[in-house]
Coordinates of C-alpha atoms and ligand atoms in Angstrom, one line a residue:
M48 CA -24.4 -7.6 21.5
S49 CA -21.6 -7.0 22.8
K50 CA -18.8 -4.9 21.2
V51 CA -17.0 -6.1 18.1
I52 CA -13.7 -6.8 18.8
T53 CA -11.3 -7.8 15.8
R54 CA -8.0 -8.5 15.6
F55 CA -4.4 -8.1 14.2
P56 CA -2.0 -10.5 15.5
P57 CA 1.1 -10.7 13.4
S58 CA 4.2 -12.6 13.7
P59 CA 7.4 -10.0 13.8
T60 CA 9.4 -12.3 11.3
G61 CA 9.3 -10.3 8.5
Y62 CA 8.7 -6.6 7.4
L63 CA 5.1 -5.4 7.3
H64 CA 3.4 -7.7 4.1
I65 CA 1.1 -6.3 2.0
G66 CA -1.1 -9.1 2.3
S67 CA -0.6 -8.8 5.9
V68 CA -2.0 -5.4 5.4
R69 CA -5.4 -6.4 3.7
T70 CA -5.8 -8.3 6.3
A71 CA -5.7 -5.8 9.4
L72 CA -7.8 -3.5 6.9
F73 CA -10.2 -5.7 6.5
N74 CA -10.4 -6.6 10.2
Y75 CA -10.3 -2.9 10.7
L76 CA -13.0 -1.3 8.4
F77 CA -15.2 -3.9 10.0
A78 CA -14.6 -3.3 13.4
A79 CA -15.2 0.4 12.3
H80 CA -18.3 0.1 10.3
N81 CA -19.7 -2.0 13.8
N82 CA -18.4 1.1 15.3
G83 CA -16.3 -1.6 17.3
E84 CA -12.0 -2.2 17.7
M85 CA -9.2 -3.5 16.3
V86 CA -6.4 -4.6 19.1
F87 CA -3.0 -6.1 18.4
R88 CA -0.6 -8.5 19.9
F89 CA 2.8 -9.5 18.8
E90 CA 2.9 -13.2 17.7
D91 CA 6.4 -14.1 18.4
T92 CA 6.1 -17.7 20.1
D93 CA 8.9 -17.9 17.5
I94 CA 12.2 -17.3 19.3
E95 CA 14.8 -17.4 16.4
R96 CA 12.6 -16.2 13.8
S97 CA 10.5 -12.7 15.5
K98 CA 13.3 -9.6 15.6
V99 CA 12.2 -6.3 17.6
E100 CA 13.6 -5.3 14.1
F101 CA 10.8 -6.5 12.0
E102 CA 8.0 -5.2 15.1
K103 CA 9.1 -1.4 14.8
D104 CA 8.7 -2.0 10.7
I105 CA 5.4 -3.3 11.5
I106 CA 4.1 -0.4 13.8
A107 CA 6.1 1.9 11.7
G108 CA 4.2 1.1 8.3
M109 CA 0.7 0.6 9.9
E110 CA 1.3 3.8 11.2
W111 CA 2.0 5.2 7.8
L112 CA -1.3 3.5 6.8
G113 CA -3.5 5.5 8.8
L114 CA -4.2 1.9 10.4
S115 CA -2.1 2.9 13.9
L116 CA -1.4 0.3 16.6
D117 CA -1.2 1.5 20.1
A118 CA 2.5 1.1 19.8
A119 CA 2.5 2.1 23.7
N120 CA 0.9 -1.1 24.8
V121 CA 2.0 -3.8 22.8
V122 CA 0.9 -7.1 24.1
R123 CA 4.1 -10.0 23.2
Q124 CA 2.8 -13.3 23.1
S125 CA 6.4 -13.9 24.7
E126 CA 5.3 -11.9 27.8
R127 CA 2.4 -13.9 28.7
T128 CA 4.0 -17.0 29.4
D129 CA 1.8 -17.1 32.9
L130 CA -1.6 -16.7 31.2
Y131 CA -0.5 -19.9 28.9
K132 CA 0.8 -21.8 31.7
K133 CA -2.5 -21.2 33.9
H134 CA -4.3 -22.5 30.7
L135 CA -2.1 -25.0 30.5
D136 CA -2.6 -27.0 33.9
I137 CA -6.4 -26.7 33.4
L138 CA -6.4 -28.9 30.3
I139 CA -4.0 -31.0 32.0
G140 CA -6.3 -31.1 35.5
K141 CA -9.2 -32.0 33.1
G142 CA -7.1 -35.1 31.5
V143 CA -7.5 -33.6 27.7
A144 CA -3.6 -32.7 28.0
Y145 CA -0.6 -34.4 28.9
E146 CA 2.8 -34.9 28.8
A147 CA 4.7 -37.7 25.6
E148 CA 7.1 -38.2 24.2
E149 CA 7.4 -35.7 21.3
S150 CA 8.4 -38.5 18.6
E151 CA 9.8 -41.6 18.1
A152 CA 12.6 -40.2 16.7
T153 CA 14.0 -38.0 19.3
P154 CA 13.2 -40.5 22.1
G155 CA 13.2 -38.8 25.9
A156 CA 12.1 -35.2 24.1
K157 CA 9.0 -34.3 25.6
V158 CA 6.3 -32.1 24.6
I159 CA 2.3 -31.9 25.4
R160 CA -0.2 -33.0 23.8
F161 CA -4.0 -32.9 23.4
K162 CA -6.2 -35.5 23.7
N163 CA -8.4 -35.2 20.5
P164 CA -11.8 -36.2 21.5
N165 CA -11.5 -36.8 17.5
R166 CA -15.2 -35.3 16.4
K167 CA -16.4 -34.1 13.8
V168 CA -16.2 -29.6 14.2
T169 CA -18.2 -27.2 12.4
F170 CA -18.8 -23.8 12.4
T171 CA -20.2 -21.2 9.6
D172 CA -18.0 -18.9 8.7
L173 CA -18.9 -15.6 7.6
V174 CA -17.5 -15.5 3.9
R175 CA -17.4 -19.4 3.0
G176 CA -20.5 -20.3 4.9
E177 CA -21.0 -23.8 6.9
V178 CA -17.3 -25.7 7.6
T179 CA -16.8 -28.8 8.5
F180 CA -13.8 -31.2 9.2
D181 CA -13.1 -34.3 11.2
T182 CA -10.5 -33.7 13.3
T183 CA -9.4 -37.1 13.6
E184 CA -6.5 -36.8 11.6
L185 CA -4.9 -34.5 13.6
G186 CA -4.7 -37.1 16.3
D187 CA -3.4 -35.8 19.7
F188 CA -1.4 -32.8 18.8
V189 CA 1.1 -31.0 19.9
V190 CA 0.2 -27.5 21.9
A191 CA 3.1 -26.5 23.9
R192 CA 7.1 -27.7 23.5
S193 CA 7.5 -27.7 27.3
H194 CA 4.3 -25.7 30.3
D195 CA 7.0 -22.7 29.2
L196 CA 6.4 -22.5 25.6
P197 CA 2.8 -22.4 24.2
L198 CA 2.7 -23.0 20.5
Y199 CA 0.6 -21.3 17.9
H200 CA -2.6 -22.7 18.2
L201 CA -3.0 -22.6 22.0
A202 CA -1.3 -19.3 22.6
V203 CA -4.3 -17.9 19.7
V204 CA -6.9 -19.1 21.1
I205 CA -6.3 -18.2 25.0
D206 CA -5.0 -14.5 23.0
D207 CA -7.9 -14.2 21.5
H208 CA -10.8 -14.9 24.5
D209 CA -7.8 -12.7 27.0
M210 CA -8.2 -9.6 24.6
N211 CA -12.4 -10.4 23.9
V212 CA -12.2 -11.0 20.2
T213 CA -15.5 -11.8 18.8
H214 CA -14.5 -11.8 15.3
V215 CA -11.7 -13.3 13.7
I216 CA -11.0 -12.0 10.2
R217 CA -8.0 -13.9 8.5
G218 CA -6.0 -15.0 5.4
E219 CA -7.9 -18.8 4.3
D220 CA -4.5 -20.5 4.9
H221 CA -5.5 -20.4 8.1
I222 CA -8.7 -21.9 7.8
S223 CA -7.8 -25.3 8.6
N224 CA -5.9 -24.2 12.2
T225 CA -9.7 -23.7 12.9
Q226 CA -10.3 -26.9 13.7
R227 CA -7.6 -27.3 16.8
Q228 CA -8.5 -23.8 17.6
I229 CA -11.9 -24.9 18.2
L230 CA -11.4 -28.0 20.1
L231 CA -9.2 -26.4 22.1
L232 CA -11.3 -23.8 22.9
E233 CA -14.1 -25.9 24.0
A234 CA -12.1 -27.9 26.0
L235 CA -10.8 -24.7 27.7
G236 CA -14.9 -23.7 28.0
F237 CA -14.4 -20.4 26.4
E238 CA -17.0 -18.6 23.8
R239 CA -16.5 -19.2 20.2
P240 CA -15.7 -16.5 17.9
A241 CA -17.0 -16.1 14.6
Y242 CA -14.9 -16.4 12.0
A243 CA -14.4 -15.5 8.5
H244 CA -11.1 -16.3 6.1
I245 CA -11.0 -14.1 3.5
P246 CA -9.3 -14.9 0.1
L247 CA -5.5 -15.1 -0.3
I248 CA -3.6 -12.8 -2.8
L249 CA -2.6 -14.2 -5.7
A250 CA 0.0 -13.0 -8.5
P251 CA -1.1 -13.0 -11.6
D252 CA 0.1 -16.5 -12.0
R253 CA -2.6 -17.5 -9.5
T254 CA -0.3 -18.7 -7.0
K255 CA 0.7 -17.0 -3.5
M256 CA 1.6 -13.2 -4.3
S257 CA 5.6 -14.0 -3.3
K258 CA 8.8 -11.9 -3.5
R259 CA 9.2 -13.9 -6.5
H260 CA 6.8 -11.8 -7.9
G261 CA 8.0 -8.2 -7.1
A262 CA 7.5 -6.3 -3.7
V263 CA 5.8 -7.4 -1.3
S264 CA 6.8 -5.5 1.8
I265 CA 5.0 -2.2 2.6
N266 CA 8.3 -0.3 2.5
E267 CA 9.0 -0.8 -1.0
Y268 CA 5.8 0.3 -2.1
R269 CA 6.6 3.5 0.7
A270 CA 9.9 3.8 -1.4
Q271 CA 8.4 3.1 -4.8
G272 CA 6.0 6.6 -4.5
F273 CA 2.3 4.9 -3.1
I274 CA 0.5 6.5 -1.0
P275 CA -1.8 5.0 2.1
E276 CA -5.0 6.6 0.2
A277 CA -4.0 4.3 -2.8
I278 CA -2.6 0.8 -1.0
L279 CA -5.5 1.1 1.3
N280 CA -8.0 1.6 -1.2
Y281 CA -6.8 -0.7 -4.1
L282 CA -5.9 -3.7 -1.4
A283 CA -10.1 -3.7 0.1
L284 CA -11.0 -3.8 -3.8
L285 CA -9.2 -6.8 -3.7
G286 CA -11.6 -9.3 -2.4
W287 CA -14.2 -7.5 -1.4
N288 CA -17.0 -6.1 -3.9
P289 CA -18.1 -2.5 -2.9
G290 CA -21.8 -3.0 -5.0
G291 CA -21.7 -0.4 -7.4
E292 CA -19.6 1.3 -10.3
Q293 CA -17.6 3.1 -7.6
E294 CA -13.8 2.8 -7.1
L295 CA -12.1 5.5 -5.5
F296 CA -13.8 5.7 -1.5
T297 CA -11.5 7.2 1.0
L298 CA -10.6 5.0 4.1
E299 CA -13.7 6.7 5.9
E300 CA -15.6 5.7 2.9
L301 CA -14.9 2.2 3.2
V302 CA -15.5 2.3 6.9
K303 CA -19.3 2.9 5.9
E304 CA -19.6 0.8 2.9
F305 CA -17.7 -2.1 4.4
T306 CA -19.3 -5.6 5.2
L307 CA -18.1 -9.2 5.0
E308 CA -21.5 -10.7 3.2
R309 CA -19.8 -8.7 0.3
V310 CA -16.1 -10.5 0.4
H311 CA -15.7 -12.8 -2.2
K312 CA -14.6 -16.9 -1.5
A313 CA -12.3 -16.7 -4.8
G314 CA -8.6 -15.4 -4.8
A315 CA -7.8 -11.9 -5.7
I316 CA -4.8 -11.2 -8.3
F317 CA -2.6 -8.8 -7.7
D318 CA -2.3 -6.1 -10.5
I319 CA 0.7 -3.5 -9.9
E320 CA -0.6 -1.4 -12.7
K321 CA -4.5 -1.3 -11.4
L322 CA -2.5 -0.2 -7.7
K323 CA -0.5 2.6 -9.9
W324 CA -3.8 3.9 -11.6
F325 CA -5.5 4.2 -7.8
N326 CA -2.2 5.9 -7.0
H327 CA -2.2 8.3 -9.9
E328 CA -6.2 9.2 -8.6
H329 CA -5.4 9.5 -5.4
L330 CA -2.4 12.3 -5.9
K331 CA -4.5 13.9 -8.5
K332 CA -7.0 14.2 -5.4
L333 CA -4.5 16.4 -3.7
S334 CA -4.1 20.0 -3.4
M335 CA -1.2 21.3 -5.2
L336 CA 0.4 22.5 -1.4
E337 CA -0.2 18.6 0.2
Y338 CA 1.3 17.2 -3.4
E339 CA 4.4 19.7 -2.8
S340 CA 4.7 18.2 0.8
K341 CA 4.4 14.6 0.5
L342 CA 7.2 14.7 -3.0
K343 CA 9.4 16.7 -0.7
E344 CA 8.9 14.4 2.1
F345 CA 9.7 12.1 -0.3
M346 CA 12.6 12.9 -1.9
E347 CA 14.3 14.1 1.6
R348 CA 13.7 10.1 2.5
H349 CA 15.4 9.1 -0.4
G350 CA 18.6 12.0 0.2
E351 CA 17.4 14.2 -2.2
K352 CA 16.5 17.8 -2.3
A353 CA 13.3 19.2 -3.7
P354 CA 14.0 21.6 -6.1
D355 CA 12.7 25.3 -5.2
Y356 CA 10.3 25.9 -8.1
L357 CA 8.4 22.5 -7.6
I358 CA 5.1 24.1 -6.3
D359 CA 5.5 25.8 -10.0
I360 CA 5.1 22.1 -11.4
V361 CA 2.8 20.3 -9.4
P362 CA 0.4 20.8 -11.7
E363 CA 2.7 19.0 -14.6
L364 CA 4.2 16.4 -12.2
R365 CA 0.8 15.6 -10.9
N366 CA -0.5 14.9 -14.7
R367 CA 1.8 12.6 -15.6
A368 CA 3.6 10.6 -12.4
Q369 CA 1.8 7.6 -11.1
T370 CA 4.1 8.0 -8.2
L371 CA 6.1 9.9 -6.6
G372 CA 8.5 8.1 -7.4
E373 CA 8.1 8.7 -10.9
A374 CA 7.6 12.4 -10.3
A375 CA 11.1 12.6 -7.9
E376 CA 12.6 10.5 -11.2
A377 CA 11.5 13.1 -13.5
L378 CA 12.8 15.5 -11.4
R379 CA 16.3 13.8 -11.5
V380 CA 17.0 13.0 -14.7
G381 CA 16.4 16.4 -15.7
E382 CA 13.2 16.6 -17.5
F383 CA 12.6 19.7 -15.3
S384 CA 15.9 21.1 -15.5
F385 CA 14.6 24.7 -17.7
M386 CA 13.0 25.7 -14.5
E387 CA 17.1 26.4 -13.3
K388 CA 18.1 29.8 -13.9
D389 CA 20.3 29.3 -17.0
I390 CA 20.1 26.7 -19.2
T391 CA 22.2 26.4 -22.6
V392 CA 21.1 25.8 -26.1
D393 CA 22.1 23.6 -29.1
P394 CA 22.0 26.1 -32.1
L395 CA 22.2 22.3 -34.1
L396 CA 18.9 21.2 -31.7
L397 CA 16.9 24.4 -32.4
V398 CA 16.5 23.1 -36.6
Q399 CA 16.8 19.7 -35.8
G400 CA 13.1 19.5 -35.9
A401 CA 11.7 22.2 -37.4
K402 CA 11.3 21.1 -41.1
T403 CA 12.5 24.7 -42.6
D404 CA 15.6 26.9 -42.5
A405 CA 17.4 28.9 -39.5
E406 CA 16.1 31.8 -41.6
T407 CA 12.5 31.2 -41.3
I408 CA 12.9 29.9 -37.8
K409 CA 14.7 33.2 -36.8
K410 CA 11.5 34.7 -38.0
N411 CA 8.7 32.8 -36.3
L412 CA 10.9 33.3 -32.8
T413 CA 10.5 36.8 -33.6
V414 CA 6.9 36.8 -34.3
V415 CA 6.4 34.9 -31.2
K416 CA 8.4 36.8 -28.8
E417 CA 6.7 40.1 -30.2
M418 CA 3.0 38.2 -29.7
I419 CA 3.7 38.0 -26.0
S420 CA 5.7 41.2 -25.6
A421 CA 2.2 42.3 -26.6
L422 CA 0.1 41.0 -23.6
P423 CA -0.3 42.3 -20.4
E424 CA 1.5 41.8 -17.9
G425 CA 1.4 38.9 -15.6
K426 CA -0.9 37.5 -17.9
L427 CA 1.0 34.7 -19.5
T428 CA -0.9 31.0 -19.0
A429 CA 0.0 28.1 -21.0
E430 CA -4.2 28.4 -22.4
G431 CA -3.8 32.4 -23.2
A432 CA -0.1 31.4 -25.1
K433 CA -2.1 28.5 -27.4
E434 CA -4.5 31.0 -28.1
I435 CA -2.4 33.7 -29.7
I436 CA 0.6 31.3 -31.1
F437 CA -0.9 28.4 -32.3
P438 CA -3.5 29.9 -34.8
Y439 CA 0.1 31.2 -36.7
A440 CA 1.5 28.4 -36.0
T441 CA -0.6 26.5 -37.9
E442 CA -0.4 29.2 -40.5
V443 CA 2.9 29.3 -41.3
G444 CA 3.5 25.5 -40.5
R445 CA 3.6 24.3 -36.7
A446 CA 6.8 22.8 -36.7
G447 CA 8.9 25.3 -37.9
V448 CA 7.4 27.5 -34.5
L449 CA 6.6 25.2 -31.8
W450 CA 10.1 22.9 -32.2
P451 CA 12.4 25.8 -32.3
L452 CA 10.1 27.8 -29.0
R453 CA 10.0 24.8 -27.4
V454 CA 13.9 23.9 -27.4
A455 CA 14.5 27.9 -27.1
L456 CA 12.9 27.4 -23.7
S457 CA 13.7 24.5 -22.8
G458 CA 17.1 23.2 -24.0
K459 CA 16.1 20.0 -24.2
E460 CA 14.9 17.6 -27.0
K461 CA 12.3 16.2 -25.3
S462 CA 9.9 18.6 -22.3
P463 CA 6.5 19.9 -21.9
D464 CA 5.4 21.3 -24.8
P465 CA 6.2 25.4 -25.5
F466 CA 2.5 26.7 -24.3
V467 CA 3.7 24.8 -20.5
L468 CA 7.2 26.3 -20.8
L469 CA 5.6 29.8 -21.0
G470 CA 2.5 29.3 -18.8
L471 CA 5.7 28.0 -16.4
L472 CA 8.8 30.3 -17.0
G473 CA 6.2 33.7 -17.3
K474 CA 6.9 36.8 -19.8
E475 CA 10.2 38.2 -18.6
V476 CA 12.1 34.8 -18.8
S477 CA 10.7 33.4 -22.2
I478 CA 10.8 36.4 -23.9
A479 CA 15.1 36.2 -22.6
R480 CA 15.3 33.1 -23.9
I481 CA 13.3 33.4 -27.3
A482 CA 15.7 36.5 -27.9
E483 CA 19.3 34.3 -27.1
A484 CA 18.2 31.7 -29.3
S485 CA 17.8 33.8 -32.3
Q486 CA 21.0 35.2 -31.7
L487 CA 22.5 31.6 -31.9
L488 CA 21.1 31.1 -35.3
Ligands
LIG263 N1 0.3 -14.5 13.5 C1 -0.2 -15.3 12.1 C2 0.4 -14.7 10.8 O1 0.6 -14.1 10.7 C3 -2.1 -14.6 12.6 C4 -2.5 -15.5 12.9 C5 -4.1 -15.7 12.9 O2 -4.5 -14.7 12.6 O3 -4.8 -16.4 14.0 O4 -0.3 -15.7 10.5

């Protein structure tokens, strides 16, 4: 059997779209699973809409996702006119393509049409089974604007042949293109690749996912703090069923498991909450250092500086933020400002949620301070602090201990619980803050 070659042929007419990434991913997984290769080219025959800016974005996005494209050897349809011309001449020579009027409406304008043999075309789609089209309805369709300007169908057929593509895996919106492409490739004497038309990604309202449903470009997901591991994992499951209970996959695991037999026919609904869940799970798999460096990099990309104490609060952030964006937001709004050197404590706030009077609060804070002082140096962990303080708080009334303790340590109405704060701040700072707060009462 010849080497499996799939392809990713984006049109650089927009930023890298999440749907394109899903198609690319399926091509990538199928190729890698079969020890093959995914080739790539820019389909930029639409010169008006194709932009270098979009090419760059597509390459950068794929690189970021870990599905690197061979950017050094970019193939552009716009640079392959000679190749298309050669084949167009063959078709014309054979009498199966001819120059003709574009339409009655534009007399004088010429195009090149393909002489439709008007027959049925049947192919076995690896997802949808046997598919038959009657091509009669297509008439003699246009294959080139001129000898120098081939249109999409002709260019695709020639490129796929030239790049030795064995499997065309693409969105099902291309299924009706396949009949034209098969007619063309047969007229050119090319071998037919295998086709697999995969279901489209649908918005929750079951229409094709588009801008009005929210983010569609990979950039936007990146800017929100989704990470490649999660995006790829989630997209793989949109339309493909791994066949077991496992939901979390690394790219290597996906490569190992992926087969086209388990791709569904029905459209796959995109659920942003589910993507967030995957993102959170993949963030939790990172080591402290990996998380720290990812968040740092993320914040720097957005012109923000990560605080020096970032590493200390990674476990907290990782626990609660589903995206890097949420983690950065928590830092931005000061949820971790208790980690700064100086905090201010409002005496009224100390009492506000304590459900008891200032004198009792003061006493409670003193007891807690002594408990902490009695602990051996360096032994103040959140669990350790909870073990000694919680029974006391339960005995004398939790609100009267835990509320002022939390406010004394954070200065905030909202913050992580006091045990977490004690663990993060350490013995020395905690004792100093409790003492200062007591003096305010
Ligand atoms: N350039 C086409 C697109 O971006 C891909 C066509 C194909 O896969 O044959 O939709």
